[in-house]
JSON list of C-alpha atoms and ligand atoms in Angstrom, two decimals:
[
{"chain": "Z", "resi": 24, "resn": "ALA", "atom": "CA", "xyz": [34.00, 28.68, 2.36]},
{"chain": "Z", "resi": 25, "resn": "ALA", "atom": "CA", "xyz": [35.80, 25.33, 2.60]},
{"chain": "Z", "resi": 26, "resn": "ASP", "atom": "CA", "xyz": [38.57, 27.18, 4.49]},
{"chain": "Z", "resi": 27, "resn": "CYS", "atom": "CA", "xyz": [36.20, 27.90, 7.35]},
{"chain": "Z", "resi": 28, "resn": "PHE", "atom": "CA", "xyz": [38.08, 25.61, 9.76]},
{"chain": "Z", "resi": 29, "resn": "GLU", "atom": "CA", "xyz": [41.51, 27.03, 8.89]},
{"chain": "Z", "resi": 30, "resn": "HIS", "atom": "CA", "xyz": [40.11, 30.54, 9.11]},
{"chain": "Z", "resi": 31, "resn": "ARG", "atom": "CA", "xyz": [38.29, 29.71, 12.35]},
{"chain": "Z", "resi": 32, "resn": "ALA", "atom": "CA", "xyz": [35.18, 31.42, 11.03]},
{"chain": "Z", "resi": 33, "resn": "LEU", "atom": "CA", "xyz": [33.34, 31.21, 14.36]},
{"chain": "Z", "resi": 34, "resn": "THR", "atom": "CA", "xyz": [36.10, 32.81, 16.46]},
{"chain": "Z", "resi": 35, "resn": "GLY", "atom": "CA", "xyz": [34.63, 34.96, 19.23]},
{"chain": "Z", "resi": 36, "resn": "ARG", "atom": "CA", "xyz": [31.15, 33.47, 18.80]},
{"chain": "Z", "resi": 37, "resn": "HIS", "atom": "CA", "xyz": [29.23, 31.76, 21.59]},
{"chain": "Z", "resi": 38, "resn": "VAL", "atom": "CA", "xyz": [27.36, 28.78, 20.13]},
{"chain": "Z", "resi": 39, "resn": "LEU", "atom": "CA", "xyz": [24.61, 27.03, 22.11]},
{"chain": "Z", "resi": 40, "resn": "ILE", "atom": "CA", "xyz": [23.70, 23.52, 20.95]},
{"chain": "Z", "resi": 41, "resn": "THR", "atom": "CA", "xyz": [20.94, 21.25, 22.29]},
{"chain": "Z", "resi": 42, "resn": "ALA", "atom": "CA", "xyz": [21.32, 17.51, 21.75]},
{"chain": "Z", "resi": 43, "resn": "GLY", "atom": "CA", "xyz": [19.94, 14.09, 22.56]},
{"chain": "Z", "resi": 44, "resn": "PRO", "atom": "CA", "xyz": [16.51, 13.07, 23.77]},
{"chain": "Z", "resi": 45, "resn": "THR", "atom": "CA", "xyz": [14.77, 14.30, 26.90]},
{"chain": "Z", "resi": 46, "resn": "GLN", "atom": "CA", "xyz": [13.30, 11.97, 29.53]},
{"chain": "Z", "resi": 47, "resn": "GLU", "atom": "CA", "xyz": [9.98, 12.72, 31.15]},
{"chain": "Z", "resi": 48, "resn": "ASN", "atom": "CA", "xyz": [9.31, 10.88, 34.40]},
{"chain": "Z", "resi": 49, "resn": "ILE", "atom": "CA", "xyz": [6.16, 8.87, 35.03]},
{"chain": "Z", "resi": 50, "resn": "ASP", "atom": "CA", "xyz": [7.20, 7.63, 38.47]},
{"chain": "Z", "resi": 51, "resn": "PRO", "atom": "CA", "xyz": [10.55, 7.09, 40.26]},
{"chain": "Z", "resi": 52, "resn": "VAL", "atom": "CA", "xyz": [11.46, 4.16, 37.97]},
{"chain": "Z", "resi": 53, "resn": "ARG", "atom": "CA", "xyz": [9.75, 4.92, 34.63]},
{"chain": "Z", "resi": 54, "resn": "TYR", "atom": "CA", "xyz": [9.90, 7.58, 31.95]},
{"chain": "Z", "resi": 55, "resn": "ILE", "atom": "CA", "xyz": [8.90, 8.56, 28.40]},
{"chain": "Z", "resi": 56, "resn": "THR", "atom": "CA", "xyz": [11.67, 9.21, 25.87]},
{"chain": "Z", "resi": 57, "resn": "ASN", "atom": "CA", "xyz": [12.66, 8.64, 22.20]},
{"chain": "Z", "resi": 58, "resn": "HIS", "atom": "CA", "xyz": [15.44, 7.05, 20.12]},
{"chain": "Z", "resi": 59, "resn": "SER", "atom": "CA", "xyz": [17.68, 10.12, 19.68]},
{"chain": "Z", "resi": 60, "resn": "SER", "atom": "CA", "xyz": [21.36, 9.15, 20.10]},
{"chain": "Z", "resi": 61, "resn": "GLY", "atom": "CA", "xyz": [22.72, 12.71, 20.38]},
{"chain": "Z", "resi": 62, "resn": "LYS", "atom": "CA", "xyz": [25.32, 12.00, 17.65]},
{"chain": "Z", "resi": 63, "resn": "MET", "atom": "CA", "xyz": [24.32, 14.89, 15.38]},
{"chain": "Z", "resi": 64, "resn": "GLY", "atom": "CA", "xyz": [24.38, 17.48, 18.17]},
{"chain": "Z", "resi": 65, "resn": "PHE", "atom": "CA", "xyz": [27.73, 16.22, 19.50]},
{"chain": "Z", "resi": 66, "resn": "ALA", "atom": "CA", "xyz": [29.23, 16.25, 15.97]},
{"chain": "Z", "resi": 67, "resn": "LEU", "atom": "CA", "xyz": [28.03, 19.84, 15.56]},
{"chain": "Z", "resi": 68, "resn": "ALA", "atom": "CA", "xyz": [29.61, 20.83, 18.89]},
{"chain": "Z", "resi": 69, "resn": "GLU", "atom": "CA", "xyz": [32.94, 19.36, 17.79]},
{"chain": "Z", "resi": 70, "resn": "ALA", "atom": "CA", "xyz": [32.78, 21.11, 14.40]},
{"chain": "Z", "resi": 71, "resn": "ALA", "atom": "CA", "xyz": [31.87, 24.46, 16.00]},
{"chain": "Z", "resi": 72, "resn": "VAL", "atom": "CA", "xyz": [34.90, 24.21, 18.34]},
{"chain": "Z", "resi": 73, "resn": "GLU", "atom": "CA", "xyz": [37.13, 23.47, 15.33]},
{"chain": "Z", "resi": 74, "resn": "ALA", "atom": "CA", "xyz": [35.74, 26.61, 13.70]},
{"chain": "Z", "resi": 75, "resn": "GLY", "atom": "CA", "xyz": [36.87, 28.62, 16.75]},
{"chain": "Z", "resi": 76, "resn": "ALA", "atom": "CA", "xyz": [33.61, 28.98, 18.69]},
{"chain": "Z", "resi": 77, "resn": "LYS", "atom": "CA", "xyz": [33.04, 28.86, 22.43]},
{"chain": "Z", "resi": 78, "resn": "VAL", "atom": "CA", "xyz": [30.53, 26.01, 22.63]},
{"chain": "Z", "resi": 79, "resn": "THR", "atom": "CA", "xyz": [27.90, 25.21, 25.26]},
{"chain": "Z", "resi": 80, "resn": "LEU", "atom": "CA", "xyz": [26.36, 21.78, 24.64]},
{"chain": "Z", "resi": 81, "resn": "ILE", "atom": "CA", "xyz": [23.16, 21.11, 26.58]},
{"chain": "Z", "resi": 82, "resn": "THR", "atom": "CA", "xyz": [22.28, 17.45, 26.31]},
{"chain": "Z", "resi": 83, "resn": "GLY", "atom": "CA", "xyz": [19.68, 14.98, 27.46]},
{"chain": "Z", "resi": 84, "resn": "PRO", "atom": "CA", "xyz": [20.75, 11.47, 28.54]},
{"chain": "Z", "resi": 85, "resn": "VAL", "atom": "CA", "xyz": [23.13, 10.01, 25.91]},
{"chain": "Z", "resi": 86, "resn": "HIS", "atom": "CA", "xyz": [26.08, 7.61, 25.84]},
{"chain": "Z", "resi": 87, "resn": "LEU", "atom": "CA", "xyz": [28.68, 9.82, 24.18]},
{"chain": "Z", "resi": 88, "resn": "PRO", "atom": "CA", "xyz": [32.04, 11.25, 25.26]},
{"chain": "Z", "resi": 89, "resn": "THR", "atom": "CA", "xyz": [32.32, 15.02, 25.57]},
{"chain": "Z", "resi": 90, "resn": "PRO", "atom": "CA", "xyz": [34.21, 16.58, 22.63]},
{"chain": "Z", "resi": 91, "resn": "ASP", "atom": "CA", "xyz": [37.39, 18.50, 23.58]},
{"chain": "Z", "resi": 92, "resn": "ARG", "atom": "CA", "xyz": [36.95, 22.12, 24.69]},
{"chain": "Z", "resi": 93, "resn": "VAL", "atom": "CA", "xyz": [33.15, 21.83, 24.82]},
{"chain": "Z", "resi": 94, "resn": "ASN", "atom": "CA", "xyz": [31.26, 23.05, 27.88]},
{"chain": "Z", "resi": 95, "resn": "ARG", "atom": "CA", "xyz": [28.77, 20.20, 28.39]},
{"chain": "Z", "resi": 96, "resn": "ILE", "atom": "CA", "xyz": [25.70, 20.53, 30.59]},
{"chain": "Z", "resi": 97, "resn": "ASP", "atom": "CA", "xyz": [23.64, 17.38, 31.25]},
{"chain": "Z", "resi": 98, "resn": "VAL", "atom": "CA", "xyz": [19.89, 17.61, 31.76]},
{"chain": "Z", "resi": 99, "resn": "ILE", "atom": "CA", "xyz": [17.02, 15.12, 31.95]},
{"chain": "Z", "resi": 100, "resn": "SER", "atom": "CA", "xyz": [13.68, 16.72, 31.05]},
{"chain": "Z", "resi": 101, "resn": "ALA", "atom": "CA", "xyz": [12.53, 19.31, 28.52]},
{"chain": "Z", "resi": 102, "resn": "ARG", "atom": "CA", "xyz": [11.88, 21.82, 31.29]},
{"chain": "Z", "resi": 103, "resn": "ASP", "atom": "CA", "xyz": [15.42, 21.27, 32.64]},
{"chain": "Z", "resi": 104, "resn": "MET", "atom": "CA", "xyz": [16.79, 21.76, 29.12]},
{"chain": "Z", "resi": 105, "resn": "LEU", "atom": "CA", "xyz": [14.94, 25.06, 28.69]},
{"chain": "Z", "resi": 106, "resn": "ALA", "atom": "CA", "xyz": [16.16, 26.33, 32.09]},
{"chain": "Z", "resi": 107, "resn": "ALA", "atom": "CA", "xyz": [19.77, 25.37, 31.25]},
{"chain": "Z", "resi": 108, "resn": "CYS", "atom": "CA", "xyz": [19.53, 27.11, 27.86]},
{"chain": "Z", "resi": 109, "resn": "GLU", "atom": "CA", "xyz": [18.12, 30.28, 29.42]},
{"chain": "Z", "resi": 110, "resn": "ALA", "atom": "CA", "xyz": [20.96, 30.26, 31.98]},
{"chain": "Z", "resi": 111, "resn": "ALA", "atom": "CA", "xyz": [23.52, 29.88, 29.16]},
{"chain": "Z", "resi": 112, "resn": "MET", "atom": "CA", "xyz": [22.18, 32.84, 27.16]},
{"chain": "Z", "resi": 113, "resn": "PRO", "atom": "CA", "xyz": [23.14, 35.11, 25.51]},
{"chain": "Z", "resi": 114, "resn": "CYS", "atom": "CA", "xyz": [24.63, 33.38, 22.49]},
{"chain": "Z", "resi": 115, "resn": "ASP", "atom": "CA", "xyz": [25.31, 34.32, 18.87]},
{"chain": "Z", "resi": 116, "resn": "LEU", "atom": "CA", "xyz": [24.11, 31.06, 17.39]},
{"chain": "Z", "resi": 117, "resn": "LEU", "atom": "CA", "xyz": [21.60, 28.48, 18.63]},
{"chain": "Z", "resi": 118, "resn": "ILE", "atom": "CA", "xyz": [21.46, 25.04, 17.02]},
{"chain": "Z", "resi": 119, "resn": "ALA", "atom": "CA", "xyz": [18.55, 22.97, 18.35]},
{"chain": "Z", "resi": 120, "resn": "ALA", "atom": "CA", "xyz": [19.47, 19.37, 17.53]},
{"chain": "Z", "resi": 121, "resn": "ALA", "atom": "CA", "xyz": [17.72, 17.86, 20.56]},
{"chain": "Z", "resi": 122, "resn": "ALA", "atom": "CA", "xyz": [14.74, 15.55, 20.13]},
{"chain": "Z", "resi": 123, "resn": "VAL", "atom": "CA", "xyz": [12.70, 17.18, 22.87]},
{"chain": "Z", "resi": 124, "resn": "ALA", "atom": "CA", "xyz": [9.73, 15.18, 24.21]},
{"chain": "Z", "resi": 125, "resn": "ASP", "atom": "CA", "xyz": [6.63, 17.08, 23.13]},
{"chain": "Z", "resi": 126, "resn": "TYR", "atom": "CA", "xyz": [4.64, 15.91, 26.16]},
{"chain": "Z", "resi": 127, "resn": "ARG", "atom": "CA", "xyz": [5.24, 14.92, 29.76]},
{"chain": "Z", "resi": 128, "resn": "PRO", "atom": "CA", "xyz": [2.98, 13.17, 32.28]},
{"chain": "Z", "resi": 129, "resn": "GLU", "atom": "CA", "xyz": [0.78, 15.75, 33.99]},
{"chain": "Z", "resi": 130, "resn": "VAL", "atom": "CA", "xyz": [1.66, 14.32, 37.40]},
{"chain": "Z", "resi": 131, "resn": "VAL", "atom": "CA", "xyz": [4.75, 12.36, 38.40]},
{"chain": "Z", "resi": 132, "resn": "ALA", "atom": "CA", "xyz": [3.79, 9.63, 40.88]},
{"chain": "Z", "resi": 133, "resn": "GLN", "atom": "CA", "xyz": [5.74, 9.93, 44.13]},
{"chain": "Z", "resi": 134, "resn": "HIS", "atom": "CA", "xyz": [6.02, 6.18, 44.48]},
{"chain": "Z", "resi": 135, "resn": "LYS", "atom": "CA", "xyz": [6.43, 3.37, 42.00]},
{"chain": "Z", "resi": 136, "resn": "MET", "atom": "CA", "xyz": [3.00, 2.83, 40.46]},
{"chain": "Z", "resi": 137, "resn": "LYS", "atom": "CA", "xyz": [1.30, -0.46, 41.29]},
{"chain": "Z", "resi": 138, "resn": "LYS", "atom": "CA", "xyz": [-1.11, -2.37, 39.07]},
{"chain": "Z", "resi": 139, "resn": "ASP", "atom": "CA", "xyz": [-4.69, -2.55, 40.31]},
{"chain": "Z", "resi": 140, "resn": "PRO", "atom": "CA", "xyz": [-4.87, -6.14, 41.70]},
{"chain": "Z", "resi": 141, "resn": "THR", "atom": "CA", "xyz": [-8.67, -6.26, 41.37]},
{"chain": "Z", "resi": 142, "resn": "SER", "atom": "CA", "xyz": [-9.00, -5.56, 37.62]},
{"chain": "Z", "resi": 143, "resn": "GLY", "atom": "CA", "xyz": [-7.32, -6.30, 34.30]},
{"chain": "Z", "resi": 144, "resn": "GLU", "atom": "CA", "xyz": [-7.98, -2.75, 33.05]},
{"chain": "Z", "resi": 145, "resn": "GLY", "atom": "CA", "xyz": [-5.47, -0.75, 31.04]},
{"chain": "Z", "resi": 146, "resn": "LEU", "atom": "CA", "xyz": [-3.95, 2.53, 32.19]},
{"chain": "Z", "resi": 147, "resn": "LEU", "atom": "CA", "xyz": [-4.63, 6.01, 30.84]},
{"chain": "Z", "resi": 148, "resn": "LEU", "atom": "CA", "xyz": [-1.72, 8.41, 31.26]},
{"chain": "Z", "resi": 149, "resn": "GLN", "atom": "CA", "xyz": [-2.63, 12.10, 31.06]},
{"chain": "Z", "resi": 150, "resn": "LEU", "atom": "CA", "xyz": [0.07, 14.10, 29.22]},
{"chain": "Z", "resi": 151, "resn": "VAL", "atom": "CA", "xyz": [0.62, 17.85, 28.97]},
{"chain": "Z", "resi": 152, "resn": "ARG", "atom": "CA", "xyz": [2.65, 19.86, 26.43]},
{"chain": "Z", "resi": 153, "resn": "ASN", "atom": "CA", "xyz": [6.27, 20.69, 27.11]},
{"chain": "Z", "resi": 154, "resn": "PRO", "atom": "CA", "xyz": [7.60, 24.18, 26.37]},
{"chain": "Z", "resi": 155, "resn": "ASP", "atom": "CA", "xyz": [9.13, 24.71, 22.92]},
{"chain": "Z", "resi": 156, "resn": "ILE", "atom": "CA", "xyz": [12.77, 25.47, 23.72]},
{"chain": "Z", "resi": 157, "resn": "LEU", "atom": "CA", "xyz": [13.76, 26.65, 20.25]},
{"chain": "Z", "resi": 158, "resn": "ALA", "atom": "CA", "xyz": [10.69, 28.86, 19.73]},
{"chain": "Z", "resi": 159, "resn": "THR", "atom": "CA", "xyz": [11.15, 30.34, 23.21]},
{"chain": "Z", "resi": 160, "resn": "LEU", "atom": "CA", "xyz": [14.80, 31.30, 22.61]},
{"chain": "Z", "resi": 161, "resn": "ALA", "atom": "CA", "xyz": [14.17, 32.48, 19.02]},
{"chain": "Z", "resi": 162, "resn": "GLY", "atom": "CA", "xyz": [11.37, 34.69, 20.39]},
{"chain": "Z", "resi": 163, "resn": "ARG", "atom": "CA", "xyz": [13.54, 36.59, 22.87]},
{"chain": "Z", "resi": 164, "resn": "PRO", "atom": "CA", "xyz": [14.58, 40.21, 22.29]},
{"chain": "Z", "resi": 165, "resn": "ASP", "atom": "CA", "xyz": [18.22, 39.01, 22.33]},
{"chain": "Z", "resi": 166, "resn": "ARG", "atom": "CA", "xyz": [17.46, 36.20, 19.91]},
{"chain": "Z", "resi": 167, "resn": "PRO", "atom": "CA", "xyz": [20.48, 34.44, 18.43]},
{"chain": "Z", "resi": 168, "resn": "PHE", "atom": "CA", "xyz": [20.81, 33.30, 14.81]},
{"chain": "Z", "resi": 169, "resn": "SER", "atom": "CA", "xyz": [18.44, 30.36, 15.22]},
{"chain": "Z", "resi": 170, "resn": "VAL", "atom": "CA", "xyz": [18.78, 26.95, 13.58]},
{"chain": "Z", "resi": 171, "resn": "GLY", "atom": "CA", "xyz": [16.26, 24.13, 13.98]},
{"chain": "Z", "resi": 172, "resn": "PHE", "atom": "CA", "xyz": [16.06, 20.53, 12.84]},
{"chain": "Z", "resi": 173, "resn": "ALA", "atom": "CA", "xyz": [12.97, 18.93, 11.34]},
{"chain": "Z", "resi": 174, "resn": "ALA", "atom": "CA", "xyz": [12.98, 15.15, 11.48]},
{"chain": "Z", "resi": 175, "resn": "GLU", "atom": "CA", "xyz": [9.98, 13.94, 9.50]},
{"chain": "Z", "resi": 176, "resn": "THR", "atom": "CA", "xyz": [8.68, 10.68, 8.06]},
{"chain": "Z", "resi": 177, "resn": "GLU", "atom": "CA", "xyz": [6.41, 12.36, 5.43]},
{"chain": "Z", "resi": 178, "resn": "ASN", "atom": "CA", "xyz": [5.91, 15.76, 3.71]},
{"chain": "Z", "resi": 179, "resn": "LEU", "atom": "CA", "xyz": [9.48, 16.65, 4.73]},
{"chain": "Z", "resi": 180, "resn": "LEU", "atom": "CA", "xyz": [9.99, 20.03, 3.05]},
{"chain": "Z", "resi": 181, "resn": "GLU", "atom": "CA", "xyz": [6.44, 21.24, 3.66]},
{"chain": "Z", "resi": 182, "resn": "TYR", "atom": "CA", "xyz": [6.57, 20.48, 7.39]},
{"chain": "Z", "resi": 183, "resn": "ALA", "atom": "CA", "xyz": [10.11, 21.84, 7.70]},
{"chain": "Z", "resi": 184, "resn": "SER", "atom": "CA", "xyz": [9.18, 25.14, 5.99]},
{"chain": "Z", "resi": 185, "resn": "ARG", "atom": "CA", "xyz": [6.21, 25.50, 8.30]},
{"chain": "Z", "resi": 186, "resn": "LYS", "atom": "CA", "xyz": [8.46, 25.07, 11.37]},
{"chain": "Z", "resi": 187, "resn": "LEU", "atom": "CA", "xyz": [10.93, 27.63, 9.97]},
{"chain": "Z", "resi": 188, "resn": "LYS", "atom": "CA", "xyz": [8.12, 30.21, 9.88]},
{"chain": "Z", "resi": 189, "resn": "ASP", "atom": "CA", "xyz": [6.20, 29.21, 13.01]},
{"chain": "Z", "resi": 190, "resn": "LYS", "atom": "CA", "xyz": [9.30, 29.22, 15.24]},
{"chain": "Z", "resi": 191, "resn": "ASN", "atom": "CA", "xyz": [10.78, 32.36, 13.65]},
{"chain": "Z", "resi": 192, "resn": "LEU", "atom": "CA", "xyz": [14.02, 30.62, 12.60]},
{"chain": "Z", "resi": 193, "resn": "ASP", "atom": "CA", "xyz": [16.80, 31.74, 10.28]},
{"chain": "Z", "resi": 194, "resn": "LEU", "atom": "CA", "xyz": [17.40, 28.26, 8.98]},
{"chain": "Z", "resi": 195, "resn": "ILE", "atom": "CA", "xyz": [16.03, 24.74, 9.36]},
{"chain": "Z", "resi": 196, "resn": "VAL", "atom": "CA", "xyz": [17.72, 21.44, 8.64]},
{"chain": "Z", "resi": 197, "resn": "ALA", "atom": "CA", "xyz": [15.31, 18.87, 7.21]},
{"chain": "Z", "resi": 198, "resn": "ASN", "atom": "CA", "xyz": [16.00, 15.16, 7.45]},
{"chain": "Z", "resi": 199, "resn": "ASP", "atom": "CA", "xyz": [13.95, 12.16, 6.45]},
{"chain": "Z", "resi": 200, "resn": "VAL", "atom": "CA", "xyz": [13.83, 9.80, 9.41]},
{"chain": "Z", "resi": 201, "resn": "ALA", "atom": "CA", "xyz": [11.69, 7.29, 7.49]},
{"chain": "Z", "resi": 202, "resn": "ASN", "atom": "CA", "xyz": [14.99, 6.23, 5.87]},
{"chain": "Z", "resi": 203, "resn": "PRO", "atom": "CA", "xyz": [16.65, 3.96, 8.47]},
{"chain": "Z", "resi": 204, "resn": "THR", "atom": "CA", "xyz": [20.19, 4.73, 7.18]},
{"chain": "Z", "resi": 205, "resn": "ILE", "atom": "CA", "xyz": [19.94, 8.44, 8.01]},
{"chain": "Z", "resi": 206, "resn": "GLY", "atom": "CA", "xyz": [17.55, 8.45, 10.92]},
{"chain": "Z", "resi": 207, "resn": "PHE", "atom": "CA", "xyz": [17.72, 8.91, 14.65]},
{"chain": "Z", "resi": 208, "resn": "ASN", "atom": "CA", "xyz": [20.17, 6.26, 15.75]},
{"chain": "Z", "resi": 209, "resn": "SER", "atom": "CA", "xyz": [22.28, 5.97, 12.60]},
{"chain": "Z", "resi": 210, "resn": "GLU", "atom": "CA", "xyz": [25.88, 6.90, 11.82]},
{"chain": "Z", "resi": 211, "resn": "GLU", "atom": "CA", "xyz": [25.06, 8.87, 8.66]},
{"chain": "Z", "resi": 212, "resn": "ASN", "atom": "CA", "xyz": [22.81, 11.73, 7.70]},
{"chain": "Z", "resi": 213, "resn": "ALA", "atom": "CA", "xyz": [21.58, 13.46, 4.54]},
{"chain": "Z", "resi": 214, "resn": "ILE", "atom": "CA", "xyz": [20.02, 16.89, 4.87]},
{"chain": "Z", "resi": 215, "resn": "THR", "atom": "CA", "xyz": [18.32, 19.73, 3.08]},
{"chain": "Z", "resi": 216, "resn": "ILE", "atom": "CA", "xyz": [18.86, 23.19, 4.52]},
{"chain": "Z", "resi": 217, "resn": "ILE", "atom": "CA", "xyz": [16.00, 25.62, 4.15]},
{"chain": "Z", "resi": 218, "resn": "ASP", "atom": "CA", "xyz": [17.30, 29.14, 4.70]},
{"chain": "Z", "resi": 219, "resn": "ARG", "atom": "CA", "xyz": [14.84, 31.97, 5.30]},
{"chain": "Z", "resi": 220, "resn": "ASP", "atom": "CA", "xyz": [16.68, 34.15, 2.78]},
{"chain": "Z", "resi": 221, "resn": "LEU", "atom": "CA", "xyz": [18.59, 31.74, 0.55]},
{"chain": "Z", "resi": 222, "resn": "GLY", "atom": "CA", "xyz": [16.11, 28.92, -0.10]},
{"chain": "Z", "resi": 223, "resn": "GLN", "atom": "CA", "xyz": [17.14, 25.27, -0.31]},
{"chain": "Z", "resi": 224, "resn": "THR", "atom": "CA", "xyz": [20.56, 23.58, -0.28]},
{"chain": "Z", "resi": 225, "resn": "SER", "atom": "CA", "xyz": [21.01, 19.78, -0.09]},
{"chain": "Z", "resi": 226, "resn": "PHE", "atom": "CA", "xyz": [23.97, 17.78, 1.22]},
{"chain": "Z", "resi": 227, "resn": "ALA", "atom": "CA", "xyz": [24.32, 14.15, 0.09]},
{"chain": "Z", "resi": 228, "resn": "GLN", "atom": "CA", "xyz": [24.37, 11.26, 2.56]},
{"chain": "Z", "resi": 229, "resn": "THR", "atom": "CA", "xyz": [27.63, 10.96, 4.51]},
{"chain": "Z", "resi": 230, "resn": "SER", "atom": "CA", "xyz": [28.86, 10.58, 8.10]},
{"chain": "Z", "resi": 231, "resn": "LYS", "atom": "CA", "xyz": [27.30, 12.80, 10.75]},
{"chain": "Z", "resi": 232, "resn": "GLY", "atom": "CA", "xyz": [30.78, 14.29, 11.33]},
{"chain": "Z", "resi": 233, "resn": "LYS", "atom": "CA", "xyz": [31.07, 15.42, 7.70]},
{"chain": "Z", "resi": 234, "resn": "ILE", "atom": "CA", "xyz": [27.51, 16.71, 7.59]},
{"chain": "Z", "resi": 235, "resn": "ALA", "atom": "CA", "xyz": [28.22, 18.65, 10.79]},
{"chain": "Z", "resi": 236, "resn": "ARG", "atom": "CA", "xyz": [31.27, 20.33, 9.26]},
{"chain": "Z", "resi": 237, "resn": "GLN", "atom": "CA", "xyz": [29.38, 21.23, 6.08]},
{"chain": "Z", "resi": 238, "resn": "LEU", "atom": "CA", "xyz": [26.56, 22.67, 8.12]},
{"chain": "Z", "resi": 239, "resn": "ILE", "atom": "CA", "xyz": [28.89, 24.69, 10.36]},
{"chain": "Z", "resi": 240, "resn": "ILE", "atom": "CA", "xyz": [30.63, 26.12, 7.26]},
{"chain": "Z", "resi": 241, "resn": "PHE", "atom": "CA", "xyz": [27.25, 27.10, 5.78]},
{"chain": "Z", "resi": 242, "resn": "ILE", "atom": "CA", "xyz": [26.05, 28.70, 9.01]},
{"chain": "Z", "resi": 243, "resn": "ALA", "atom": "CA", "xyz": [29.34, 30.53, 9.63]},
{"chain": "Z", "resi": 244, "resn": "ASP", "atom": "CA", "xyz": [29.11, 32.08, 6.15]},
{"chain": "Z", "resi": 245, "resn": "ARG", "atom": "CA", "xyz": [25.56, 33.23, 6.88]},
{"chain": "Z", "resi": 246, "resn": "LEU", "atom": "CA", "xyz": [26.52, 34.68, 10.29]},
{"chain": "Z", "resi": 247, "resn": "ASN", "atom": "CA", "xyz": [29.54, 36.49, 8.90]},
{"chain": "Z", "resi": 248, "resn": "GLN", "atom": "CA", "xyz": [27.61, 38.06, 6.03]},
{"chain": "Z", "resi": 249, "resn": "ALA", "atom": "CA", "xyz": [24.75, 39.22, 8.29]},
{"chain": "K", "resi": 20, "resn": "CTP", "atom": "N1", "xyz": [12.10, 21.71, 19.65]},
{"chain": "K", "resi": 20, "resn": "CTP", "atom": "C1", "xyz": [12.35, 22.34, 20.86]},
{"chain": "K", "resi": 20, "resn": "CTP", "atom": "N2", "xyz": [11.50, 22.17, 21.91]},
{"chain": "K", "resi": 20, "resn": "CTP", "atom": "C2", "xyz": [10.41, 21.39, 21.78]},
{"chain": "K", "resi": 20, "resn": "CTP", "atom": "C3", "xyz": [10.14, 20.73, 20.55]},
{"chain": "K", "resi": 20, "resn": "CTP", "atom": "C4", "xyz": [11.01, 20.92, 19.51]},
{"chain": "K", "resi": 20, "resn": "CTP", "atom": "O1", "xyz": [13.36, 23.05, 20.97]},
{"chain": "K", "resi": 20, "resn": "CTP", "atom": "N3", "xyz": [9.59, 21.25, 22.83]},
{"chain": "K", "resi": 20, "resn": "CTP", "atom": "C5", "xyz": [13.01, 21.95, 18.51]},
{"chain": "K", "resi": 20, "resn": "CTP", "atom": "C6", "xyz": [13.81, 20.72, 18.09]},
{"chain": "K", "resi": 20, "resn": "CTP", "atom": "O2", "xyz": [15.05, 20.68, 18.78]},
{"chain": "K", "resi": 20, "resn": "CTP", "atom": "C7", "xyz": [13.99, 20.96, 16.60]},
{"chain": "K", "resi": 20, "resn": "CTP", "atom": "C8", "xyz": [12.73, 21.74, 16.20]},
{"chain": "K", "resi": 20, "resn": "CTP", "atom": "O3", "xyz": [12.22, 22.30, 17.41]},
{"chain": "K", "resi": 20, "resn": "CTP", "atom": "O4", "xyz": [15.08, 21.80, 16.31]},
{"chain": "K", "resi": 20, "resn": "CTP", "atom": "C9", "xyz": [11.69, 20.92, 15.53]},
{"chain": "K", "resi": 20, "resn": "CTP", "atom": "O5", "xyz": [11.35, 19.81, 16.35]},
{"chain": "K", "resi": 20, "resn": "CTP", "atom": "P1", "xyz": [10.22, 18.82, 15.86]},
{"chain": "K", "resi": 20, "resn": "CTP", "atom": "O6", "xyz": [9.98, 17.78, 16.91]},
{"chain": "K", "resi": 20, "resn": "CTP", "atom": "O7", "xyz": [10.55, 18.37, 14.47]},
{"chain": "K", "resi": 20, "resn": "CTP", "atom": "O8", "xyz": [8.97, 19.79, 15.74]},
{"chain": "K", "resi": 20, "resn": "CTP", "atom": "P2", "xyz": [7.77, 20.14, 16.69]},
{"chain": "K", "resi": 20, "resn": "CTP", "atom": "O9", "xyz": [7.65, 21.62, 16.70]},
{"chain": "K", "resi": 20, "resn": "CTP", "atom": "O10", "xyz": [7.89, 19.46, 18.02]},
{"chain": "K", "resi": 20, "resn": "CTP", "atom": "O11", "xyz": [6.53, 19.57, 15.89]},
{"chain": "K", "resi": 20, "resn": "CTP", "atom": "P3", "xyz": [6.02, 18.05, 15.67]},
{"chain": "K", "resi": 20, "resn": "CTP", "atom": "O12", "xyz": [6.81, 17.15, 16.61]},
{"chain": "K", "resi": 20, "resn": "CTP", "atom": "O13", "xyz": [4.57, 18.09, 15.96]},
{"chain": "K", "resi": 20, "resn": "CTP", "atom": "O14", "xyz": [6.34, 17.74, 14.22]},
{"chain": "K", "resi": 21, "resn": "CA", "atom": "CA1", "xyz": [8.30, 17.23, 18.30]}
]
């Protein structure tokens, strides 16, 4: 399995990867987002190319260079990301590393919102649910081998297993974002893979690049034995 990169174990495979945060507009100058850096998704794209795959990387706003030979598509909102993924289908393997905003403002103000000059009241922002990109793609008749990420601050394996089932995934990657050295904006990661058929496998804390290569080797083995 360690020879995956020499053997180019993903040759001929189309791999779709989502990465980064999404931004959900409130008005022309404001938005809701999160602290995702995109590093894990970009590292996975690079590793998948090294393993011989054709890679489409659909990313929210991040400050990262595009890895060599990766087809990068930039999007802003969750709905844009879903539309870009649907346009990029079919694929053999989907890895959903994006931190998609769960909600967006129900209405986007046309003009920059002004404070009410006559009162010191707060502001209530009505939010609505965004589509679930991973569950949508994993629910299609042409569903790819589907890999999700579960970033949790508590009950990590329980919540991750629930997502594996609820979204109809083949595999989920659980990581503990309560630990600041392996969380959203960090250089390193430590993960536990929960595989629908194979159960749990853990990888010790190391750089996101090394974790990405280990994960791509694991997934390539699973794809090639299926
Ligand atoms: N995901 C997605 N589209 C969404 C929300 C999540 O594709 N609208 C994907 C993420 O990319 C990740 C997986 O689903 O691979 C799990 O995301 P997570 O935020 O941990 O789970 P949620 O289902 O959003 O549940 P919650 O945030 O309530 O824990
Ligand atoms: Ca979420």
